[in-house]
Short mmCIF file of C-alpha atoms in Angstrom, two decimals:
data_model
loop_
_atom_site.label_atom_id
_atom_site.label_comp_id
_atom_site.label_asym_id
_atom_site.label_seq_id
_atom_site.Cartn_x
_atom_site.Cartn_y
_atom_site.Cartn_z
CA MET A 1 104.77 161.14 114.27
CA PRO A 2 103.30 158.18 116.13
CA GLN A 3 105.45 155.13 116.58
CA PRO A 4 103.20 152.12 116.87
CA LEU A 5 106.01 149.68 117.62
CA LYS A 6 107.85 151.86 120.13
CA ASP A 7 106.91 149.75 123.12
CA ALA A 8 107.38 146.54 121.27
CA ARG A 9 110.98 146.94 120.20
CA HIS A 10 112.06 143.85 122.13
CA LEU A 11 109.45 141.90 120.20
CA VAL A 12 110.84 143.16 116.93
CA ARG A 13 114.35 142.13 117.96
CA MET A 14 113.02 138.74 118.90
CA ALA A 15 111.26 138.42 115.59
CA GLY A 16 114.51 139.42 113.91
CA LEU A 17 116.33 136.62 115.69
CA PHE A 18 113.72 134.12 114.62
CA LEU A 19 114.00 135.38 111.07
CA VAL A 20 117.78 134.95 111.04
CA ALA A 21 117.44 131.47 112.52
CA GLY A 22 114.76 130.58 109.97
CA VAL A 23 116.81 131.79 107.03
CA GLY A 24 119.88 130.03 108.43
CA PHE A 25 117.90 126.82 108.64
CA LEU A 26 116.69 127.11 105.07
CA VAL A 27 120.17 127.86 103.72
CA LEU A 28 121.65 124.93 105.61
CA ARG A 29 118.81 122.74 104.49
CA SER A 30 119.22 123.49 100.81
CA ALA A 31 122.96 122.96 101.14
CA LEU A 32 122.54 119.54 102.76
CA ILE A 33 119.64 118.14 100.77
CA PRO A 34 120.56 116.83 97.33
CA ALA A 35 118.89 117.99 94.15
CA GLY A 36 115.69 116.20 93.29
CA PHE A 37 114.97 115.18 96.87
CA GLY A 38 111.24 115.31 97.48
CA GLU A 39 110.32 115.52 93.81
CA LEU A 40 108.69 112.11 93.77
CA GLY A 41 108.67 111.23 97.45
CA HIS A 42 110.94 111.16 100.45
CA TYR A 43 114.01 110.34 98.35
CA ARG A 44 116.29 111.70 95.66
CA SER A 45 114.50 111.21 92.36
CA GLY A 46 117.82 110.75 90.55
CA ALA A 47 118.29 107.48 92.43
CA LEU A 48 115.76 105.89 90.08
CA ASP A 49 118.06 106.62 87.14
CA ASP A 50 121.11 105.49 89.09
CA ASN A 51 119.43 102.14 89.57
CA ALA A 52 118.21 101.93 85.98
CA ARG A 53 121.56 102.85 84.42
CA VAL A 54 123.37 99.58 85.19
CA GLU A 55 124.25 97.59 82.05
CA PRO A 56 122.59 94.17 81.77
CA ARG A 57 124.87 91.14 81.47
CA PHE A 58 122.19 88.74 80.36
CA ALA A 59 121.02 89.71 76.89
CA GLY A 60 117.56 88.19 77.31
CA ARG A 61 115.63 85.61 75.32
CA GLY A 62 114.90 87.83 72.35
CA ALA A 63 118.53 88.69 71.63
CA CYS A 64 119.94 85.36 70.40
CA ALA A 65 117.38 84.74 67.67
CA GLU A 66 118.67 87.80 65.81
CA CYS A 67 121.76 85.88 64.69
CA HIS A 68 121.15 82.24 65.62
CA ASP A 69 118.13 81.21 63.58
CA LEU A 70 118.82 77.53 63.82
CA ALA A 71 119.18 77.06 67.51
CA PRO A 72 115.72 78.23 68.54
CA GLU A 73 114.15 75.99 65.90
CA GLU A 74 116.28 73.14 67.09
CA LEU A 75 114.93 73.73 70.57
CA ALA A 76 111.33 74.12 69.50
CA GLY A 77 109.09 71.23 70.38
CA GLY A 78 111.76 69.64 72.58
CA ALA A 79 111.70 69.40 76.35
CA HIS A 80 114.15 72.31 76.62
CA ALA A 81 112.17 74.68 74.41
CA ALA A 82 110.97 76.84 77.29
CA ILE A 83 114.44 77.34 78.76
CA GLY A 84 116.24 80.62 78.09
CA CYS A 85 119.45 80.19 76.10
CA GLU A 86 121.47 81.89 78.80
CA ALA A 87 120.28 79.46 81.47
CA CYS A 88 122.73 77.01 79.87
CA HIS A 89 125.11 79.26 77.93
CA GLY A 90 125.60 81.82 80.70
CA PRO A 91 125.42 85.61 80.54
CA LEU A 92 126.08 86.65 76.94
CA ALA A 93 125.14 90.32 76.58
CA GLY A 94 128.76 90.99 75.63
CA HIS A 95 128.65 88.28 72.97
CA ALA A 96 125.34 89.47 71.58
CA ALA A 97 126.69 93.02 71.29
CA ASP A 98 129.98 91.95 69.72
CA PRO A 99 130.14 88.23 68.78
CA ASP A 100 133.68 88.44 67.44
CA THR A 101 135.45 89.53 70.61
CA GLU A 102 133.37 87.59 73.11
CA VAL A 103 132.85 83.96 72.20
CA PRO A 104 130.64 81.86 74.50
CA PRO A 105 132.63 79.39 76.60
CA ALA A 106 132.43 75.70 75.75
CA LEU A 107 130.08 73.80 78.03
CA ASP A 108 130.82 70.65 79.97
CA THR A 109 127.58 68.71 79.77
CA ARG A 110 128.35 66.48 82.72
CA SER A 111 128.31 69.35 85.15
CA LEU A 112 125.81 71.48 83.21
CA CYS A 113 123.10 68.84 82.91
CA ALA A 114 123.54 67.78 86.53
CA THR A 115 122.80 71.28 87.88
CA CYS A 116 119.23 70.68 86.79
CA HIS A 117 118.85 66.92 86.46
CA ALA A 118 120.78 65.48 89.44
CA ALA A 119 118.34 63.46 91.53
CA GLU A 120 117.27 65.09 94.80
CA PRO A 121 114.17 64.33 96.91
CA ALA A 122 113.25 68.01 97.30
CA LYS A 123 112.79 68.36 93.54
CA PRO A 124 109.20 68.10 92.39
CA GLY A 125 108.23 64.60 91.31
CA TRP A 126 107.31 65.58 87.75
CA PHE A 127 110.83 66.73 86.93
CA PRO A 128 113.03 64.13 85.16
CA GLN A 129 116.00 63.30 87.40
CA VAL A 130 118.89 60.91 87.14
CA VAL A 131 121.77 59.80 89.33
CA ALA A 132 124.54 60.59 86.86
CA ALA A 133 126.89 57.77 87.91
CA GLU A 134 124.15 55.12 87.52
CA HIS A 135 122.59 56.62 84.42
CA ALA A 136 125.65 57.51 82.38
CA GLY A 137 128.67 55.99 84.06
CA ASP A 138 131.59 58.17 83.04
CA ASP A 139 130.09 59.28 79.73
CA ALA A 140 129.31 62.85 78.88
CA CYS A 141 125.59 63.46 78.64
CA ASP A 142 125.77 64.69 75.05
CA GLU A 143 127.07 61.33 73.86
CA CYS A 144 123.48 60.11 73.91
CA HIS A 145 121.40 63.29 74.30
CA VAL A 146 121.38 66.31 72.02
CA PRO A 147 121.40 69.25 74.43
CA HIS A 148 118.91 71.24 72.39
CA GLN A 149 116.62 68.24 71.85
CA PRO A 150 117.30 66.01 74.85
CA GLY A 151 114.57 63.41 74.26
CA VAL A 152 115.80 60.01 73.11
CA MET B 1 97.28 154.24 119.94
CA SER B 2 96.56 155.60 116.53
CA VAL B 3 98.04 154.34 113.30
CA ASP B 4 98.24 156.54 110.26
CA ARG B 5 97.60 155.21 106.79
CA ARG B 6 101.21 155.22 105.63
CA GLU B 7 102.36 153.29 108.68
CA LEU B 8 99.57 150.81 108.20
CA ILE B 9 100.50 150.23 104.57
CA ARG B 10 104.17 149.88 105.43
CA THR B 11 103.65 147.40 108.27
CA GLY B 12 100.98 145.58 106.32
CA GLY B 13 103.29 145.35 103.32
CA LYS B 14 106.09 143.92 105.42
CA LEU B 15 103.73 141.38 106.92
CA LEU B 16 102.51 140.42 103.47
CA VAL B 17 106.05 139.87 102.19
CA LEU B 18 106.96 137.93 105.32
CA THR B 19 103.97 135.61 105.09
CA THR B 20 104.65 134.96 101.42
CA VAL B 21 108.27 134.12 102.19
CA ALA B 22 107.17 131.95 105.10
CA ALA B 23 104.65 130.14 102.93
CA ARG B 24 107.33 129.43 100.31
CA ALA B 25 109.66 128.24 103.03
CA VAL B 26 107.06 125.85 104.43
CA GLU B 27 106.36 124.59 100.94
CA HIS B 28 110.07 124.00 100.42
CA VAL B 29 110.45 122.15 103.71
CA MET B 30 107.39 120.01 103.10
CA ALA B 31 108.54 119.08 99.59
CA GLY B 32 109.68 115.65 100.78
CA THR B 33 106.16 114.66 101.65
CA VAL B 34 104.54 114.64 98.23
CA ASP B 35 101.56 112.43 97.83
CA ALA B 36 103.29 109.14 97.03
CA ILE B 37 99.96 107.44 96.44
CA GLN B 38 99.28 109.82 93.59
CA ARG B 39 102.66 108.97 91.98
CA GLU B 40 101.85 105.31 92.26
CA LEU B 41 98.51 105.79 90.59
CA GLU B 42 100.18 107.64 87.73
CA ALA B 43 103.01 105.12 87.25
CA GLU B 44 102.93 102.81 84.27
CA HIS B 45 103.74 99.59 86.13
CA TRP B 46 103.20 97.93 89.47
CA TRP B 47 105.83 95.23 89.67
CA ALA B 48 105.45 91.96 91.52
CA MET B 49 106.73 88.42 91.29
CA ALA B 50 104.97 85.07 91.10
CA ILE B 51 106.72 81.99 92.49
CA ASP B 52 105.42 78.48 91.94
CA ILE B 53 106.88 76.16 94.58
CA ASP B 54 105.88 73.05 92.64
CA LYS B 55 108.05 74.16 89.71
CA CYS B 56 111.25 75.00 91.58
CA ILE B 57 113.94 72.35 91.03
CA GLY B 58 116.57 74.03 93.22
CA CYS B 59 119.11 74.33 90.41
CA GLY B 60 120.39 77.63 91.82
CA GLY B 61 120.45 79.22 88.38
CA CYS B 62 118.67 82.28 89.73
CA VAL B 63 121.24 82.71 92.51
CA ARG B 64 124.16 82.55 90.11
CA ALA B 65 122.49 84.78 87.54
CA CYS B 66 121.62 87.37 90.17
CA LYS B 67 125.17 87.54 91.47
CA THR B 68 126.55 87.97 87.97
CA GLU B 69 123.98 90.44 86.75
CA ASN B 70 124.11 92.65 89.80
CA ASP B 71 127.77 92.30 90.72
CA VAL B 72 126.89 90.91 94.16
CA PRO B 73 130.08 89.85 95.97
CA LEU B 74 130.65 86.13 95.48
CA GLU B 75 132.12 85.81 98.95
CA PRO B 76 131.26 86.43 101.73
CA PHE B 77 127.98 84.82 100.89
CA TYR B 78 125.57 87.69 100.70
CA PHE B 79 122.57 87.35 98.43
CA ARG B 80 119.92 89.38 96.72
CA THR B 81 118.11 86.15 96.01
CA TRP B 82 118.71 82.71 97.42
CA VAL B 83 117.05 79.31 97.58
CA GLU B 84 116.18 77.41 100.75
CA ARG B 85 115.58 73.70 100.97
CA TYR B 86 112.86 72.67 103.41
CA ARG B 87 112.52 69.22 104.86
CA VAL B 88 109.46 68.96 107.02
CA PRO B 89 108.99 65.93 109.29
CA ALA B 90 105.49 64.62 108.73
CA VAL B 91 104.45 64.98 112.36
CA ASP B 92 106.18 68.25 113.16
CA GLU B 93 105.22 71.09 110.84
CA GLU B 94 106.62 73.62 113.23
CA HIS B 95 110.19 72.40 113.09
CA PRO B 96 111.26 72.09 109.49
CA HIS B 97 114.90 71.44 108.67
CA VAL B 98 115.99 74.33 106.50
CA ASP B 99 119.29 74.55 104.73
CA SER B 100 120.69 76.75 102.03
CA PRO B 101 124.34 75.86 101.38
CA ASN B 102 125.93 78.96 99.84
CA GLY B 103 122.40 80.19 99.23
CA GLY B 104 121.95 77.47 96.65
CA TYR B 105 124.70 78.97 94.50
CA ASP B 106 126.17 75.54 93.77
CA GLY B 107 122.84 73.75 93.78
CA PHE B 108 122.05 71.33 96.57
CA PRO B 109 123.96 68.21 97.59
CA ALA B 110 121.60 65.25 97.64
CA ALA B 111 119.86 64.91 100.99
CA SER B 112 120.97 62.17 103.34
CA GLN B 113 118.91 59.01 103.46
CA ALA B 114 117.65 59.78 106.98
CA ASP B 115 115.79 62.79 105.67
CA SER B 116 114.23 61.14 102.67
CA GLU B 117 111.05 60.35 104.61
CA ALA B 118 110.33 64.01 105.16
CA LYS B 119 108.27 66.19 102.88
CA SER B 120 110.71 68.39 101.04
CA PHE B 121 110.72 71.25 98.59
CA PHE B 122 112.63 74.39 97.60
CA VAL B 123 111.69 77.97 98.42
CA PRO B 124 113.31 80.74 96.37
CA LYS B 125 113.52 83.98 98.31
CA LEU B 126 114.16 87.59 97.44
CA CYS B 127 113.04 91.05 98.48
CA ASN B 128 109.26 91.09 98.64
CA HIS B 129 109.09 94.66 97.33
CA CYS B 130 106.55 95.49 99.98
CA ALA B 131 104.08 98.26 99.34
CA HIS B 132 104.43 99.33 102.99
CA SER B 133 108.04 98.38 103.63
CA PRO B 134 109.33 98.50 107.19
CA CYS B 135 112.83 99.02 105.78
CA VAL B 136 111.76 102.23 104.07
CA GLN B 137 109.99 103.48 107.15
CA VAL B 138 113.08 103.23 109.36
CA CYS B 139 115.59 104.84 107.01
CA PRO B 140 116.66 108.05 108.73
CA VAL B 141 117.77 109.84 105.57
CA GLY B 142 115.46 108.72 102.78
CA ALA B 143 118.15 106.59 101.14
CA THR B 144 115.77 103.70 100.57
CA PHE B 145 112.36 104.12 99.08
CA GLU B 146 109.49 102.59 97.17
CA SER B 147 109.64 103.65 93.55
CA PRO B 148 106.40 104.81 91.95
CA ASP B 149 106.20 101.49 90.10
CA GLY B 150 106.45 99.45 93.28
CA VAL B 151 110.13 98.52 93.59
CA VAL B 152 112.05 99.04 96.82
CA LEU B 153 115.35 100.65 95.86
CA VAL B 154 118.45 102.03 97.55
CA ASP B 155 120.15 105.35 96.85
CA LYS B 156 123.74 104.23 97.27
CA THR B 157 125.12 107.75 97.09
CA TYR B 158 123.00 108.75 100.06
CA CYS B 159 123.04 105.65 102.29
CA LEU B 160 124.86 106.09 105.58
CA GLY B 161 125.32 102.39 106.19
CA CYS B 162 123.54 102.64 109.55
CA ARG B 163 121.94 99.17 109.20
CA TYR B 164 118.51 100.10 110.56
CA CYS B 165 116.88 98.75 107.42
CA VAL B 166 118.86 95.51 107.63
CA GLN B 167 117.29 94.90 111.02
CA ALA B 168 113.87 96.13 110.01
CA CYS B 169 113.42 93.77 107.06
CA PRO B 170 111.38 90.82 108.32
CA TYR B 171 112.60 88.69 105.44
CA GLY B 172 116.36 89.14 105.84
CA CYS B 173 116.72 90.53 102.36
CA ARG B 174 119.31 93.23 103.02
CA PHE B 175 123.02 93.21 103.68
CA ILE B 176 125.88 95.66 103.92
CA ASP B 177 128.07 95.51 100.84
CA PRO B 178 131.60 94.98 102.25
CA ARG B 179 133.07 97.02 99.39
CA THR B 180 131.01 100.18 99.73
CA HIS B 181 129.75 99.84 103.32
CA THR B 182 126.32 100.83 102.09
CA VAL B 183 123.26 98.65 102.08
CA ASP B 184 122.51 96.39 99.15
CA LYS B 185 119.42 94.45 98.15
CA CYS B 186 117.38 93.09 95.27
CA THR B 187 116.38 95.88 92.88
CA LEU B 188 114.07 93.57 90.96
CA CYS B 189 116.70 94.17 88.27
CA TYR B 190 115.40 97.71 87.91
CA HIS B 191 117.90 98.29 85.10
CA ARG B 192 116.43 95.34 83.18
CA ILE B 193 112.74 95.83 83.78
CA SER B 194 112.97 99.48 82.82
CA ARG B 195 114.54 98.32 79.51
CA GLY B 196 111.72 95.87 78.84
CA LEU B 197 113.70 92.78 79.87
CA THR B 198 112.72 90.43 82.66
CA THR B 199 114.84 90.04 85.81
CA ALA B 200 118.03 87.97 85.58
CA CYS B 201 116.59 85.31 87.90
CA CYS B 202 113.45 84.91 85.80
CA GLU B 203 115.51 85.00 82.61
CA VAL B 204 117.41 81.85 83.55
CA CYS B 205 114.74 79.98 85.51
CA PRO B 206 114.35 76.79 83.44
CA THR B 207 110.87 75.84 84.62
CA GLY B 208 109.15 79.19 85.00
CA ALA B 209 109.08 78.73 88.77
CA ARG B 210 109.53 82.44 89.11
CA ALA B 211 108.02 85.07 86.87
CA LEU B 212 108.12 88.83 86.97
CA GLY B 213 104.64 90.33 86.80
CA ASP B 214 103.17 93.74 86.19
CA LEU B 215 99.95 94.01 88.16
CA LYS B 216 98.94 97.07 86.16
CA ASP B 217 99.07 95.20 82.86
CA PRO B 218 95.72 93.43 82.44
CA ASP B 219 97.30 90.96 79.98
CA ASP B 220 100.10 89.92 82.30
CA PRO B 221 100.01 86.17 83.13
CA ILE B 222 100.41 87.04 86.81
CA HIS B 223 96.65 87.71 87.01
CA GLU B 224 95.94 84.19 85.81
CA PHE B 225 98.51 82.92 88.32
CA LEU B 226 96.85 84.76 91.20
CA ARG B 227 93.39 83.67 90.11
CA THR B 228 94.03 79.99 89.58
CA ASN B 229 96.42 79.17 92.42
CA MET B 230 96.23 79.04 96.17
CA VAL B 231 98.50 81.99 96.83
CA HIS B 232 100.35 83.10 99.91
CA VAL B 233 102.82 85.83 100.80
CA LEU B 234 105.53 85.39 103.42
CA LYS B 235 104.68 86.65 106.92
CA PRO B 236 101.30 88.14 106.03
CA GLN B 237 100.81 88.97 109.71
CA MET B 238 103.47 91.67 109.36
CA ALA B 239 101.15 93.56 106.98
CA THR B 240 104.09 94.68 104.86
CA GLY B 241 102.15 94.57 101.60
CA ALA B 242 104.54 91.95 100.21
CA LYS B 243 104.32 91.54 96.45
CA VAL B 244 106.13 88.23 95.98
CA TYR B 245 103.29 85.73 95.67
CA TYR B 246 103.91 82.05 96.33
CA ALA B 247 101.73 79.29 94.97
CA ASP B 248 101.49 76.05 96.97
CA LEU B 249 103.56 77.37 99.84
CA ASP B 250 103.69 75.03 102.81
CA GLY B 251 102.63 76.36 106.21
CA SER B 252 106.03 75.54 107.65
CA VAL B 253 107.79 78.16 105.54
CA ARG B 254 108.84 81.27 107.38
#
């Protein structure tokens, strides 16, 4: 019986070594590379969900109107109408989900109003600005302005 | 040398099996190089942000909201978004005075009188969610990537904390979270935008100076913004494909 590979046995052994190395590489590779890697690109596709799973802390503009009908109407037409509720009231996703256990903190208008309205040359000229001490003395801003309808 | 039929079939068969296995192996190894462009074409959104310099009042609401929403450490002062105040001497565009006390977290103390002659304005900054991000290109393990809808994200379970990306970002938008020792950056509030909400910074911006935009949505106001304004991206010479578009940006801004 002819043996075609008789003189090439060293080549076969060599090929065998390569095969073992190749398989070893693949086994190691699948052990080290996490599931989903390469599905969408050069990354683990599950990382998209990891990033998306975080719970929001700001409920968003739509959420408040569900329970507070009056406030949005109060705001409508006023200079503050375009401002999101949570820009002034702070993050309230917890409150919107369960209003009984998480009550929004009371706001101190003197510091709140100043975060936006304190005079500063870098602010654009169209934006209404005041130097609180000259404008209001020691008074709280809501003694003269209604926060939801600030025009006087 | 003569080869009989049986031997031929046997060797041929082995070769056939081997090549099939090899082909599968190559396929498996190359799996990380799928056609990302195709994924991007198929994705539903292509997120970007529009920033109008003339509307920013430097209230720092975005900085505070971002820290709260994304649990960014309050101190040391690392930021996913921050606000810079520029004061540009009229005769020296190349040397603006830039400050950003606590990133604008507490707003800005009124400028001193000496500076009041200078042209001044605020520049909100955040990750530019580049379409060809240098930070993604340098990551040795694929722990940071461009999502199919155009957001540059980090896989925190996979990040080594090697800091290459921190150095590669031309905009300084990355930092190492001191709690996890992995990299952290703006996710464009991926958890919010994939729920149909806007980002925390845009949510609280009182003047609409910053607005999330979906370039794939033909009805999104961002198209109007891009059409009607003189628009600029930061460091266009870096060709990063930045997707944070600034209207009325001064040439002194870096």
